[in-house]
Amino acid sequence: MASVNRVILIGNLGRDPEIRYTQAGEPIANFSLATTEKWTGKDGTKQERTEWHRVEVFGKTAQVVRDYCQKGKQVYIEGSIHYDEWTDKDGNKRNTTKIRVSGPQSRLVLLGSRGDAGSGGGGGRGGPGGQTETPAGAPPADDFQVSDDDVPF
């Protein structure tokens, strides 16, 4: 019988990624991701709940995280859920749940515009339609051209 272990999340980085390397030199990026659910209660009050997820990214995708992600950046991830169990220094059993982004069935997509990362934790967009506002003296946005060769993944 077939089984599936797939997680899809869209959220904002809660802190800058931590990068470490395996003995073979492969990068591993770790960060927390916040997803927020908003709804209106039966009494008409607006309610909100934020869930925090631990994310672990391996290989070339971890290099993208290192180079392009920081606190507040909005990302889309596809990965799998992993449960780790260990014993702490006091002899207590501990458990951790992680979302692992590794392998051909996993993805990480940077969302928002370049100016969204680090904009105060909300990943908010400055202008209409998700565009950031251009500061005075900066070249107009029309001068910016992107090709497929510019995308890091």
Coordinates of C-alpha atoms in Angstrom, one line a residue:
M1 CA 0.0 0.0 0.0
A2 CA 1.3 3.5 -0.9
S3 CA 1.9 6.2 1.7
V4 CA 2.5 9.9 1.5
N5 CA 4.5 12.2 3.8
R6 CA 4.1 15.7 2.4
V7 CA 3.8 19.1 4.0
I8 CA 3.1 22.4 2.2
L9 CA 3.5 25.7 4.0
I10 CA 3.4 29.4 3.1
G11 CA 4.7 31.6 5.9
N12 CA 7.3 34.1 7.1
L13 CA 10.7 33.4 8.6
G14 CA 10.6 34.1 12.3
R15 CA 14.4 34.5 12.5
D16 CA 17.4 34.6 10.3
P17 CA 18.4 31.2 9.1
E18 CA 21.2 29.3 10.9
I19 CA 23.6 27.5 8.6
R20 CA 25.8 24.6 9.5
Y21 CA 27.7 22.1 7.4
T22 CA 28.0 18.3 7.4
Q23 CA 31.4 16.6 7.6
A24 CA 31.2 16.3 3.9
G25 CA 30.7 20.0 3.5
E26 CA 26.9 20.0 2.6
P27 CA 25.1 23.0 4.0
I28 CA 22.0 22.6 6.3
A29 CA 19.8 25.6 6.9
N30 CA 17.5 25.8 10.0
F31 CA 14.9 28.4 10.6
S32 CA 11.5 28.9 12.2
L33 CA 8.5 29.6 9.9
A34 CA 5.3 31.3 11.1
T35 CA 1.9 30.5 9.5
T36 CA -1.1 32.5 10.6
E37 CA -4.7 31.5 10.4
K38 CA -7.4 34.2 10.6
W39 CA -11.1 33.8 11.0
T40 CA -14.3 35.4 12.3
G41 CA -15.8 33.8 15.4
K42 CA -19.5 33.0 15.9
D43 CA -19.9 36.2 17.9
G44 CA -18.4 38.2 15.0
T45 CA -15.0 38.9 16.6
K46 CA -11.9 38.5 14.4
Q47 CA -9.5 35.9 15.7
E48 CA -6.0 34.8 14.7
R49 CA -3.7 31.9 15.6
T50 CA 0.0 31.7 14.6
E51 CA 1.7 28.3 14.4
W52 CA 5.5 28.0 14.5
H53 CA 7.3 25.3 12.5
R54 CA 10.9 24.3 12.6
V55 CA 12.3 23.9 9.1
E56 CA 15.4 22.1 8.0
V57 CA 16.7 22.6 4.5
F58 CA 19.6 20.6 2.8
G59 CA 22.0 20.9 -0.1
K60 CA 21.8 23.6 -2.8
T61 CA 18.4 24.8 -1.5
A62 CA 20.1 25.5 1.8
Q63 CA 22.6 27.7 -0.1
V64 CA 19.6 29.7 -1.5
V65 CA 18.3 30.1 2.0
R66 CA 21.7 31.3 3.3
D67 CA 22.0 33.8 0.4
Y68 CA 18.5 35.1 0.0
C69 CA 16.4 34.5 3.2
Q70 CA 16.2 36.5 6.4
K71 CA 13.8 37.2 9.1
G72 CA 10.4 38.3 7.7
K73 CA 10.9 36.8 4.2
Q74 CA 7.8 35.0 2.9
V75 CA 8.5 31.5 1.5
Y76 CA 6.5 28.6 0.1
I77 CA 7.9 25.2 1.1
E78 CA 7.1 21.6 0.2
G79 CA 8.8 19.0 2.3
S80 CA 8.1 16.1 4.7
I81 CA 7.5 15.9 8.4
H82 CA 10.1 14.3 10.6
Y83 CA 10.0 13.5 14.3
D84 CA 13.3 13.4 16.3
E85 CA 13.6 12.0 19.8
W86 CA 16.6 12.3 22.1
T87 CA 17.6 12.3 25.7
D88 CA 18.8 15.6 27.2
K89 CA 21.6 16.1 29.7
D90 CA 19.2 15.5 32.6
G91 CA 18.1 12.2 31.2
N92 CA 14.7 13.4 30.1
K93 CA 13.3 12.2 26.7
R94 CA 12.7 15.1 24.3
N95 CA 10.8 15.2 21.0
T96 CA 11.0 17.7 18.1
T97 CA 9.0 17.9 15.0
K98 CA 10.7 19.3 11.9
I99 CA 9.7 20.0 8.3
R100 CA 12.5 18.7 6.1
V101 CA 13.1 20.2 2.7
S102 CA 15.4 17.7 1.0
G103 CA 15.4 15.6 -2.1
P104 CA 13.6 15.8 -5.5
Q105 CA 10.1 15.9 -4.0
S106 CA 10.9 19.0 -1.9
R107 CA 10.8 22.7 -2.9
L108 CA 11.4 26.1 -1.5
V109 CA 10.1 29.2 -3.4
L110 CA 10.9 32.8 -2.3
L111 CA 7.7 34.9 -2.4
G112 CA 7.1 38.6 -2.4
S113 CA 9.5 41.1 -3.8
R114 CA 13.1 41.8 -2.9
G115 CA 12.2 44.5 -0.5
D116 CA 9.9 42.2 1.6
A117 CA 12.6 40.5 3.7
G118 CA 13.3 42.1 7.0
S119 CA 10.5 44.6 6.7
G120 CA 9.7 44.4 10.4
G121 CA 8.7 40.8 10.6
G122 CA 5.4 41.1 8.8
G123 CA 6.7 40.6 5.3
G124 CA 4.3 43.3 4.3
R125 CA 4.1 44.7 0.8
G126 CA 4.6 48.4 0.4
G127 CA 2.5 49.2 -2.6
P128 CA -0.5 48.0 -4.6
G129 CA -0.5 44.5 -6.1
G130 CA 2.5 43.3 -4.0
Q131 CA 4.9 45.9 -5.4
T132 CA 7.3 47.7 -3.1
E133 CA 7.5 51.5 -3.2
T134 CA 10.5 53.0 -4.9
P135 CA 12.5 55.4 -2.7
A136 CA 13.1 59.0 -4.0
G137 CA 16.2 59.1 -6.2
A138 CA 16.1 55.4 -7.0
P139 CA 15.8 54.4 -10.7
P140 CA 12.2 53.5 -11.8
A141 CA 11.2 49.9 -11.5
D142 CA 10.9 49.7 -15.3
D143 CA 14.7 49.7 -15.5
F144 CA 14.9 46.4 -13.6
Q145 CA 15.1 43.4 -16.0
V146 CA 15.2 39.7 -14.9
S147 CA 16.0 36.7 -17.0
D148 CA 15.9 33.0 -16.1
D149 CA 19.7 33.1 -15.7
D150 CA 19.2 35.5 -12.7
V151 CA 17.1 33.1 -10.7
P152 CA 19.3 31.2 -8.2
F153 CA 17.4 27.9 -8.4

